[in-house]
Coordinates of C-alpha atoms in Angstrom, one line a residue:
Chain A
M1 CA -19.9 -103.8 -13.2
A2 CA -18.3 -101.2 -11.0
D3 CA -15.1 -103.2 -11.0
Y4 CA -15.4 -103.8 -14.7
L5 CA -15.6 -100.0 -15.3
R6 CA -12.8 -99.2 -13.0
D7 CA -10.4 -101.7 -14.6
H8 CA -11.2 -100.3 -18.2
H9 CA -11.1 -96.7 -17.2
D10 CA -8.7 -95.5 -19.7
K11 CA -10.2 -97.5 -22.7
I12 CA -13.9 -96.5 -22.0
V13 CA -13.2 -92.8 -21.3
G14 CA -11.0 -92.8 -24.5
R15 CA -13.8 -94.3 -26.6
W16 CA -16.5 -92.1 -24.9
S17 CA -14.3 -88.9 -25.6
E18 CA -14.1 -89.8 -29.3
L19 CA -17.7 -90.4 -29.7
V20 CA -18.5 -87.2 -28.0
L21 CA -15.9 -85.2 -30.0
A22 CA -17.3 -86.6 -33.3
Q23 CA -20.6 -84.7 -32.4
V24 CA -19.1 -81.3 -31.4
R25 CA -16.2 -81.3 -33.6
G26 CA -13.9 -78.3 -33.7
R27 CA -15.3 -76.5 -30.7
T28 CA -13.1 -78.2 -28.2
S29 CA -10.1 -80.6 -27.9
L30 CA -9.8 -84.2 -27.4
D31 CA -7.8 -83.6 -24.4
E32 CA -10.3 -81.1 -22.8
V33 CA -13.3 -83.5 -23.4
R34 CA -11.3 -86.4 -21.9
R35 CA -10.5 -84.3 -18.9
E36 CA -14.2 -83.3 -18.4
L37 CA -15.5 -86.9 -19.0
A38 CA -12.9 -88.6 -16.8
D39 CA -14.1 -86.6 -13.8
L40 CA -17.8 -87.7 -14.6
Y41 CA -16.8 -91.4 -15.2
S42 CA -15.0 -91.5 -11.8
L43 CA -18.2 -90.1 -10.0
I44 CA -20.3 -92.7 -12.0
V45 CA -18.1 -95.7 -10.9
R46 CA -18.0 -94.3 -7.4
V47 CA -21.9 -94.2 -7.4
L48 CA -22.2 -97.8 -8.9
S49 CA -19.9 -99.3 -6.3
D50 CA -22.0 -97.7 -3.5
A51 CA -18.7 -96.7 -1.8
D52 CA -20.0 -93.5 -0.3
D53 CA -23.1 -91.3 0.2
H54 CA -21.7 -88.2 -1.3
A55 CA -21.0 -89.5 -4.9
A56 CA -24.6 -89.1 -6.2
G57 CA -24.8 -85.5 -5.2
E58 CA -21.3 -84.8 -6.5
L59 CA -22.2 -86.4 -9.8
R60 CA -25.2 -84.4 -10.2
A61 CA -23.5 -81.1 -9.3
A62 CA -20.7 -82.0 -11.8
L63 CA -23.2 -82.8 -14.5
D64 CA -25.1 -79.5 -13.9
E65 CA -22.0 -77.6 -14.0
L66 CA -20.9 -79.1 -17.2
S67 CA -24.3 -78.7 -18.8
R68 CA -24.4 -75.0 -17.6
S69 CA -21.0 -74.3 -19.3
R70 CA -22.1 -76.1 -22.5
A71 CA -25.3 -73.8 -22.5
R72 CA -23.0 -70.7 -22.0
D73 CA -20.7 -71.8 -24.7
G74 CA -23.5 -72.1 -27.3
Y75 CA -23.8 -75.9 -27.6
T76 CA -27.3 -77.2 -28.6
P77 CA -29.3 -79.3 -26.2
R78 CA -28.8 -82.4 -28.3
E79 CA -25.0 -81.8 -28.2
T80 CA -25.2 -81.4 -24.5
A81 CA -27.2 -84.6 -23.9
I82 CA -25.1 -86.7 -26.4
G83 CA -22.2 -86.0 -24.1
M84 CA -23.9 -88.1 -21.5
L85 CA -25.7 -90.6 -23.6
A86 CA -22.6 -91.6 -25.7
L87 CA -21.2 -93.3 -22.6
K88 CA -23.8 -96.1 -23.3
E89 CA -22.5 -96.8 -26.7
A90 CA -18.9 -96.7 -25.5
V91 CA -19.5 -99.2 -22.6
Y92 CA -21.6 -101.4 -24.9
E93 CA -18.7 -101.9 -27.4
F94 CA -16.7 -103.3 -24.5
V95 CA -19.4 -105.4 -22.7
A96 CA -21.1 -106.8 -25.8
D97 CA -19.1 -109.9 -25.7
T98 CA -19.3 -110.6 -22.0
A99 CA -22.7 -112.2 -21.5
E100 CA -22.7 -112.0 -17.6
L101 CA -22.5 -108.2 -17.7
V102 CA -25.5 -107.6 -19.8
P103 CA -28.1 -107.4 -16.9
E104 CA -25.9 -104.9 -15.1
F105 CA -25.4 -103.0 -18.4
L106 CA -29.3 -102.4 -18.3
V107 CA -28.9 -101.0 -14.9
L108 CA -26.1 -98.6 -16.1
S109 CA -28.1 -97.8 -19.1
R110 CA -31.1 -96.6 -17.1
M111 CA -28.8 -94.4 -15.0
I112 CA -27.2 -92.9 -18.1
D113 CA -30.6 -92.1 -19.3
D114 CA -31.7 -90.4 -16.1
L115 CA -28.3 -88.4 -16.2
G116 CA -29.1 -87.5 -19.8
L117 CA -32.3 -86.0 -18.9
R118 CA -30.8 -84.2 -16.1
T119 CA -28.3 -82.6 -18.6
F120 CA -31.6 -81.3 -20.4
E121 CA -32.9 -79.6 -17.1
A122 CA -29.7 -78.0 -16.3
Y123 CA -29.1 -76.7 -19.8
S124 CA -32.5 -75.2 -20.0
A125 CA -32.3 -73.6 -16.7
A126 CA -29.0 -72.1 -17.7
R127 CA -30.4 -70.8 -20.8
E128 CA -33.3 -69.2 -19.0
Q129 CA -30.8 -67.6 -16.6
I130 CA -28.8 -66.2 -19.6
I131 CA -31.9 -64.8 -21.3
S132 CA -33.2 -63.1 -18.2
D133 CA -29.6 -61.7 -17.4
Q134 CA -29.4 -60.4 -21.1
S135 CA -32.8 -58.7 -20.8
T136 CA -31.9 -56.9 -17.5
S137 CA -28.7 -55.6 -19.0
M138 CA -30.5 -54.5 -22.1
L139 CA -33.0 -52.8 -20.0
E140 CA -30.0 -50.9 -18.2
L141 CA -28.5 -50.1 -21.4
S142 CA -31.5 -48.6 -22.7
T143 CA -31.9 -46.1 -19.9
P144 CA -28.9 -43.9 -19.4
V145 CA -29.1 -40.9 -17.2
V146 CA -27.0 -38.0 -18.6
R147 CA -25.8 -34.7 -17.1
L148 CA -26.9 -31.8 -19.2
W149 CA -25.4 -29.1 -17.0
E150 CA -24.2 -28.6 -13.5
G151 CA -27.3 -29.5 -11.5
I152 CA -29.4 -30.7 -14.3
I153 CA -29.7 -34.2 -15.3
A154 CA -31.8 -36.0 -18.0
V155 CA -32.9 -39.4 -19.0
P156 CA -33.8 -39.7 -22.8
L157 CA -36.3 -42.6 -23.1
V158 CA -36.4 -44.6 -26.3
G159 CA -38.7 -47.3 -27.1
T160 CA -41.9 -48.8 -25.1
L161 CA -42.1 -47.8 -21.5
D162 CA -43.6 -50.7 -19.6
S163 CA -43.9 -51.2 -15.8
A164 CA -40.4 -52.8 -15.3
R165 CA -38.7 -50.3 -17.3
A166 CA -40.6 -47.2 -15.8
Q167 CA -39.6 -48.7 -12.3
L168 CA -35.9 -48.8 -13.4
V169 CA -36.0 -45.3 -15.0
M170 CA -37.4 -43.9 -11.8
E171 CA -35.0 -45.6 -9.6
K172 CA -31.9 -44.6 -11.8
L173 CA -33.1 -41.1 -12.1
L174 CA -33.7 -40.7 -8.3
D175 CA -30.4 -42.4 -7.3
E176 CA -28.6 -40.0 -9.8
L177 CA -30.4 -37.0 -8.3
V178 CA -29.2 -37.9 -4.9
A179 CA -25.7 -38.8 -6.0
T180 CA -25.2 -35.5 -7.9
S181 CA -27.4 -33.2 -5.8
A182 CA -29.0 -32.0 -9.0
D183 CA -31.9 -29.6 -8.7
H184 CA -33.6 -30.4 -11.9
A185 CA -34.5 -33.6 -13.8
V186 CA -35.6 -33.8 -17.4
I187 CA -37.5 -36.8 -18.8
D188 CA -37.4 -36.8 -22.5
I189 CA -40.0 -38.9 -24.3
T190 CA -39.2 -38.0 -27.9
G191 CA -38.2 -41.7 -28.5
V192 CA -41.4 -43.1 -26.8
P193 CA -43.9 -44.2 -29.6
T194 CA -47.1 -44.1 -27.6
V195 CA -48.3 -42.6 -24.4
D196 CA -51.3 -44.3 -23.0
T197 CA -52.8 -43.9 -19.5
E198 CA -50.4 -46.4 -18.1
V199 CA -47.2 -44.8 -19.4
A200 CA -48.6 -41.4 -18.3
Q201 CA -49.3 -42.9 -14.9
H202 CA -45.5 -44.0 -14.8
L203 CA -44.4 -40.6 -15.9
L204 CA -46.5 -38.8 -13.3
K205 CA -45.3 -41.0 -10.4
T206 CA -41.8 -40.4 -11.4
A207 CA -42.2 -36.6 -11.5
A208 CA -43.9 -36.8 -8.0
A209 CA -41.0 -38.8 -6.6
V210 CA -38.5 -36.3 -8.1
R211 CA -40.3 -33.6 -6.3
L212 CA -40.6 -35.6 -2.9
L213 CA -36.9 -35.6 -3.0
G214 CA -36.7 -31.8 -3.5
A215 CA -35.9 -31.4 -7.1
E216 CA -37.8 -30.1 -10.1
C217 CA -39.0 -32.3 -13.0
T218 CA -39.8 -31.4 -16.7
I219 CA -41.1 -33.7 -19.2
S220 CA -40.0 -33.1 -22.8
G221 CA -40.2 -34.3 -26.3
I222 CA -43.9 -34.2 -26.4
R223 CA -44.8 -35.0 -30.2
P224 CA -48.0 -33.6 -31.7
Q225 CA -49.6 -37.1 -31.9
V226 CA -48.6 -37.7 -28.4
A227 CA -50.1 -34.4 -27.2
Q228 CA -53.4 -35.3 -29.1
T229 CA -53.5 -38.7 -27.3
I230 CA -52.8 -37.3 -23.8
V231 CA -55.6 -34.7 -24.1
S232 CA -58.2 -37.2 -25.7
L233 CA -57.4 -39.6 -22.8
G234 CA -58.1 -36.8 -20.4
I235 CA -54.7 -37.1 -18.6
E236 CA -53.7 -34.2 -16.6
F237 CA -50.1 -33.4 -15.9
G238 CA -51.1 -31.0 -13.3
D239 CA -48.2 -28.4 -12.6
I240 CA -45.6 -30.6 -13.9
A241 CA -43.9 -28.7 -16.6
T242 CA -44.0 -30.1 -20.1
K243 CA -41.9 -28.9 -23.2
A244 CA -41.9 -29.6 -26.9
N245 CA -38.2 -30.6 -27.0
L246 CA -35.1 -31.1 -24.8
A247 CA -33.6 -27.7 -25.7
D248 CA -36.7 -25.8 -24.2
A249 CA -36.6 -28.1 -21.1
L250 CA -32.9 -27.2 -20.7
A251 CA -33.6 -23.6 -21.1
L252 CA -36.3 -23.7 -18.4
A253 CA -34.1 -25.6 -16.0
L254 CA -31.2 -23.0 -16.6
R255 CA -33.6 -20.1 -15.9
Q256 CA -34.8 -21.7 -12.9
A257 CA -31.2 -22.2 -11.6
G258 CA -30.8 -18.4 -12.4
M259 CA -28.8 -18.8 -15.5
K260 CA -29.0 -17.3 -18.9
V261 CA -27.6 -18.2 -22.2
V262 CA -26.3 -15.2 -24.2
P263 CA -24.5 -14.7 -27.4
V264 CA -20.7 -14.1 -27.2
A265 CA -19.6 -10.6 -28.2
Chain B
M1 CA -42.4 -69.3 10.6
N2 CA -43.5 -68.1 13.9
A3 CA -46.4 -65.7 14.9
V4 CA -45.2 -62.5 16.4
P5 CA -47.5 -60.7 18.8
I6 CA -48.6 -57.1 18.0
R7 CA -49.6 -55.5 21.3
S8 CA -47.6 -52.1 21.2
G9 CA -45.8 -49.7 19.1
D10 CA -42.7 -51.4 19.8
D11 CA -44.0 -54.6 18.4
V12 CA -44.9 -52.7 15.2
V13 CA -41.3 -51.6 14.9
R14 CA -40.1 -55.2 15.5
V15 CA -42.5 -56.6 12.8
R16 CA -40.9 -54.0 10.5
Q17 CA -37.3 -55.1 11.3
L18 CA -38.3 -58.9 10.8
V19 CA -39.9 -58.1 7.4
R20 CA -36.9 -56.1 6.4
T21 CA -34.6 -58.9 7.0
A22 CA -36.7 -61.7 5.4
A23 CA -37.2 -59.3 2.3
A24 CA -33.4 -58.6 2.0
E25 CA -32.5 -62.3 2.5
N26 CA -34.6 -63.4 -0.2
G27 CA -33.3 -61.0 -3.0
L28 CA -35.9 -58.3 -3.1
S29 CA -34.5 -55.0 -4.5
L30 CA -34.0 -52.2 -2.1
V31 CA -37.3 -50.4 -3.5
D32 CA -39.3 -53.6 -3.1
Q33 CA -38.0 -54.1 0.4
T34 CA -39.1 -50.6 1.3
K35 CA -42.5 -51.1 -0.2
L36 CA -42.9 -54.4 1.7
V37 CA -41.7 -52.9 5.0
T38 CA -44.2 -49.8 4.5
A39 CA -47.1 -52.2 3.8
A40 CA -46.1 -54.1 6.8
S41 CA -46.1 -51.2 8.9
E42 CA -49.5 -50.1 7.7
L43 CA -51.2 -53.5 8.3
A44 CA -49.5 -53.9 11.7
R45 CA -50.8 -50.5 12.9
N46 CA -54.3 -51.6 11.6
T47 CA -54.0 -54.8 13.6
L48 CA -53.0 -52.8 16.7
V49 CA -55.4 -49.8 16.3
H50 CA -58.5 -51.3 14.8
G51 CA -58.1 -55.0 15.9
G52 CA -57.1 -54.2 19.3
G53 CA -53.8 -56.1 18.9
G54 CA -53.2 -59.6 17.3
T55 CA -50.3 -61.4 15.5
A56 CA -48.0 -61.2 12.5
T57 CA -46.3 -64.0 10.5
V58 CA -43.6 -63.7 8.2
E59 CA -42.8 -66.5 5.8
V60 CA -40.7 -67.3 2.9
V61 CA -42.4 -68.7 -0.2
K62 CA -41.8 -69.8 -3.7
S63 CA -43.8 -68.9 -6.7
P64 CA -44.7 -71.6 -9.3
I65 CA -41.9 -70.5 -11.6
G66 CA -39.5 -70.7 -8.6
R67 CA -39.0 -67.1 -7.7
P68 CA -38.7 -66.4 -4.0
G69 CA -41.0 -64.2 -2.2
V70 CA -42.1 -63.0 1.4
K71 CA -45.5 -63.7 2.6
L72 CA -47.0 -61.8 5.6
S73 CA -50.1 -62.6 7.4
F74 CA -51.8 -60.3 9.9
N75 CA -54.5 -61.7 12.2
D76 CA -56.6 -60.0 14.8
E77 CA -59.8 -60.9 16.8
G78 CA -61.2 -57.5 16.7
P79 CA -64.4 -56.0 15.6
G80 CA -63.8 -56.8 12.0
I81 CA -64.7 -54.9 9.0
A82 CA -68.4 -54.7 7.7
D83 CA -67.8 -53.4 4.1
I84 CA -64.6 -54.6 2.9
D85 CA -64.9 -52.8 -0.5
L86 CA -65.5 -49.5 1.2
A87 CA -62.5 -50.3 3.5
L88 CA -60.3 -50.6 0.5
T89 CA -61.4 -47.4 -1.1
D90 CA -58.7 -44.5 -1.2
G91 CA -59.5 -41.9 1.5
W92 CA -62.1 -43.9 3.5
T93 CA -61.3 -44.0 7.1
S94 CA -62.9 -45.2 10.2
G95 CA -60.7 -43.0 12.3
S96 CA -58.8 -39.9 11.9
G97 CA -56.2 -41.1 9.3
L98 CA -55.9 -40.4 5.7
G99 CA -57.6 -43.7 4.8
L100 CA -54.5 -44.8 2.8
G101 CA -53.4 -47.6 5.1
L102 CA -55.3 -50.6 3.6
S103 CA -55.7 -49.3 0.0
G104 CA -52.1 -48.0 0.0
A105 CA -50.7 -51.4 1.4
R106 CA -52.5 -53.3 -1.4
R107 CA -50.8 -51.0 -4.1
L108 CA -47.5 -51.9 -2.5
V109 CA -47.4 -55.7 -2.7
D110 CA -48.0 -58.3 -5.4
E111 CA -50.8 -60.2 -3.8
F112 CA -53.4 -59.1 -1.3
E113 CA -56.1 -60.9 0.5
L114 CA -58.4 -59.7 3.0
N115 CA -60.9 -61.7 5.2
S116 CA -63.1 -60.2 7.7
K117 CA -66.5 -60.4 9.2
P118 CA -68.1 -58.1 11.7
G119 CA -67.3 -59.4 15.1
A120 CA -65.1 -62.2 13.9
G121 CA -61.8 -60.4 13.5
T122 CA -59.6 -59.5 10.4
S123 CA -57.0 -61.4 8.5
V124 CA -54.8 -59.8 5.8
V125 CA -52.3 -62.0 3.8
V126 CA -49.8 -60.1 1.4
V127 CA -47.1 -61.6 -0.9
K128 CA -44.2 -59.6 -2.7
W129 CA -42.1 -61.5 -5.1
S130 CA -38.5 -60.9 -6.0
R131 CA -38.0 -59.8 -9.5
Chain C
M1 CA -39.9 -44.0 24.5
E2 CA -37.1 -42.3 22.7
R3 CA -37.2 -38.8 22.0
V4 CA -36.0 -37.0 18.7
P5 CA -33.7 -34.1 19.9
I6 CA -34.5 -30.7 18.4
L7 CA -31.5 -28.3 17.8
K8 CA -31.8 -24.6 17.5
I9 CA -29.3 -22.9 15.1
G10 CA -29.8 -19.2 14.5
R11 CA -33.6 -18.8 13.6
T12 CA -33.9 -22.4 12.4
L13 CA -34.8 -25.5 14.3
F14 CA -33.0 -28.7 13.0
V15 CA -34.2 -32.2 13.6
S16 CA -32.2 -35.2 12.5
I17 CA -34.1 -38.4 13.0
Q18 CA -31.7 -41.2 13.7
I19 CA -33.8 -43.9 15.3
E20 CA -36.5 -46.2 14.1
L21 CA -39.7 -44.2 14.1
Q22 CA -42.6 -45.3 16.3
D23 CA -46.0 -43.7 16.1
D24 CA -45.7 -42.4 19.8
T25 CA -42.1 -40.8 19.0
V26 CA -43.5 -38.9 15.9
V27 CA -46.5 -37.6 17.9
R28 CA -44.1 -36.5 20.6
L29 CA -41.8 -34.8 18.1
Q30 CA -44.8 -32.8 16.8
E31 CA -45.6 -31.7 20.1
D32 CA -42.0 -30.8 21.0
L33 CA -41.7 -28.8 17.9
A34 CA -44.8 -26.9 18.5
D35 CA -43.4 -25.9 21.9
E36 CA -40.1 -24.9 20.6
L37 CA -41.6 -22.9 17.8
S38 CA -43.9 -21.0 20.2
A39 CA -40.8 -20.4 22.8
T40 CA -38.1 -19.5 20.3
G41 CA -40.0 -17.7 17.5
A42 CA -37.9 -19.7 14.9
R43 CA -38.7 -19.1 11.2
G44 CA -37.9 -22.4 9.8
V45 CA -37.6 -26.1 10.7
V46 CA -35.4 -28.7 8.9
I47 CA -36.2 -32.3 9.4
D48 CA -33.4 -34.5 8.2
I49 CA -34.7 -38.0 7.3
T50 CA -31.5 -39.5 5.6
A51 CA -31.5 -42.4 8.1
V52 CA -35.1 -43.0 7.9
E53 CA -35.8 -46.3 6.1
I54 CA -39.5 -46.1 5.7
V55 CA -42.3 -43.4 5.8
D56 CA -45.8 -44.9 5.9
S57 CA -49.0 -43.1 5.9
F58 CA -49.0 -42.2 9.5
I59 CA -45.5 -40.7 9.5
G60 CA -46.3 -38.9 6.3
R61 CA -49.4 -37.3 7.9
M62 CA -47.4 -36.4 11.0
L63 CA -44.9 -34.7 8.8
S64 CA -47.4 -32.8 7.0
M65 CA -49.1 -31.8 10.4
I66 CA -45.8 -30.6 11.5
G67 CA -45.7 -28.3 8.4
S68 CA -49.1 -26.9 9.0
I69 CA -48.3 -26.4 12.7
S70 CA -45.1 -24.4 11.7
R71 CA -47.1 -22.4 9.3
L72 CA -49.3 -21.1 12.1
F73 CA -46.0 -19.8 13.8
D74 CA -45.1 -18.3 10.5
A75 CA -42.4 -20.7 10.0
E76 CA -41.6 -23.0 7.0
T77 CA -40.8 -26.7 7.2
V78 CA -38.2 -28.4 5.0
I79 CA -38.0 -32.1 4.9
V80 CA -34.4 -33.1 3.6
G81 CA -32.5 -36.3 2.7
M82 CA -35.4 -38.5 1.5
R83 CA -34.3 -41.7 0.1
P84 CA -35.2 -42.4 -3.3
A85 CA -36.9 -45.9 -2.3
V86 CA -38.9 -43.9 0.2
A87 CA -40.0 -41.5 -2.3
I88 CA -41.1 -44.1 -4.8
T89 CA -42.9 -45.9 -2.0
L90 CA -44.7 -42.6 -1.1
T91 CA -45.9 -42.0 -4.6
E92 CA -47.1 -45.7 -4.8
L93 CA -48.9 -45.2 -1.5
G94 CA -50.6 -42.1 -3.0
L95 CA -49.2 -39.7 -0.4
S96 CA -48.0 -36.2 -1.2
L97 CA -46.5 -34.3 1.7
N98 CA -48.7 -31.3 1.7
G99 CA -47.7 -28.5 3.8
V100 CA -44.0 -29.2 3.8
R101 CA -41.3 -28.4 1.3
T102 CA -38.6 -30.9 0.3
A103 CA -34.7 -30.6 -0.5
L104 CA -32.2 -33.1 -1.3
N105 CA -29.9 -32.4 1.5
A106 CA -29.5 -30.3 4.7
E107 CA -27.5 -27.6 3.0
K108 CA -30.0 -27.0 0.2
G109 CA -32.9 -27.3 2.8
L110 CA -31.2 -24.3 4.7
E111 CA -30.6 -22.4 1.4
L112 CA -34.4 -23.0 0.7
L113 CA -35.3 -21.3 4.1
N114 CA -32.9 -18.5 3.5
G115 CA -34.6 -17.5 0.3
K116 CA -31.3 -18.3 -1.7
A117 CA -32.7 -21.1 -3.8

């Protein structure tokens, strides 16, 4: 079988490429598909002819890489698996008339099924990686640390504050404090819909860490409903300054820095 | 994975360095590395001071969903702990410390298991997963 | 055992910790500082922990004690240069450094002692 496949390389790869292209029309060219499949094909032939020990590993690696790039390019799992499974059809068209090759074709067919399943695994692993990367970058996008004034930085929080995000906010804020030697950090929670005990704990820890570094921390943007919840939950902010809005927090920070805002003229 | 003896202050420092290396090599963030090393420092000191010396083991493990983690085991054959719940309470101390060693270490890691019987030594196993 | 050197600059004692801290080393530092404070009449202590990778409950307690001891000599202690990861870990540990003040860096620490900040 290995010899047969090697001898009919161009014809089978050509047919295989056509079959695959028919499924994913328009997203790639025949030449492109042909190039990708020819690599896989040579590796399959090497595995079948038992010529060397590395072929199986290389084939798996090449298939995984192809499946990953399919996942990144937005192909469906079906389109990705077809890319492998169509080889069966292509080979069958050539060997159907040659009775002595049929038993060997079964072996090849089983191997292709395995490889087809492997594309699924590699594809879904790649998708999960993409999703996890995206959620991390969204998390980072949603937590900018901004400079309000020389020595005063702020982080405006919008959305729910879960543990992962609270951790990220804390790290970014502290890194920024050290990087800019700012003396004052403001955490604005205007955009945080609810403050429960867990969120309050996160805020308190962040404020405590800011103080440990030697800077001041103010929490601003406490809306009336949030104030009511905080009090009814019995949460104590202790001696951490809280302000109704960001403007008041900035005024406090400026005052502590020994500055005053006065009208011109 | 090999057990490191904890018999002196130098050994505690060595355990910290081993843990730092393992945590960094397995993708723990800087903050998580620091938390794990701090927990290791607390537990190694407990082994030395309360357990009269013992061993520490650093292992690399994988979670069911394939995330790498670092697992630490501390074992001693000291007097053991009679009331484990009490020992894990913030502020409770058998000596002159702040009583934050065990309870604090527990807060710094993802998994924490303490086994001890009076007269039969103490074993603490903790794991921190990479995120 | 290694010792942490103490520098006297004007009326301030300056300590920069550049080694991996062992329990004995911190206890020794506390004793040395008490001796220096009594001998020199310094009014402030600046402890730079920029290079310190972890502060656990023992080291934290020793730093607090250094603060309390200096106060008995009418001196103030400022811990400077704490790493963010160390601060996060300390809050998780539930440790607040009572008895000492903190500043982002040595310069701000000195300003704090001189009453400029």
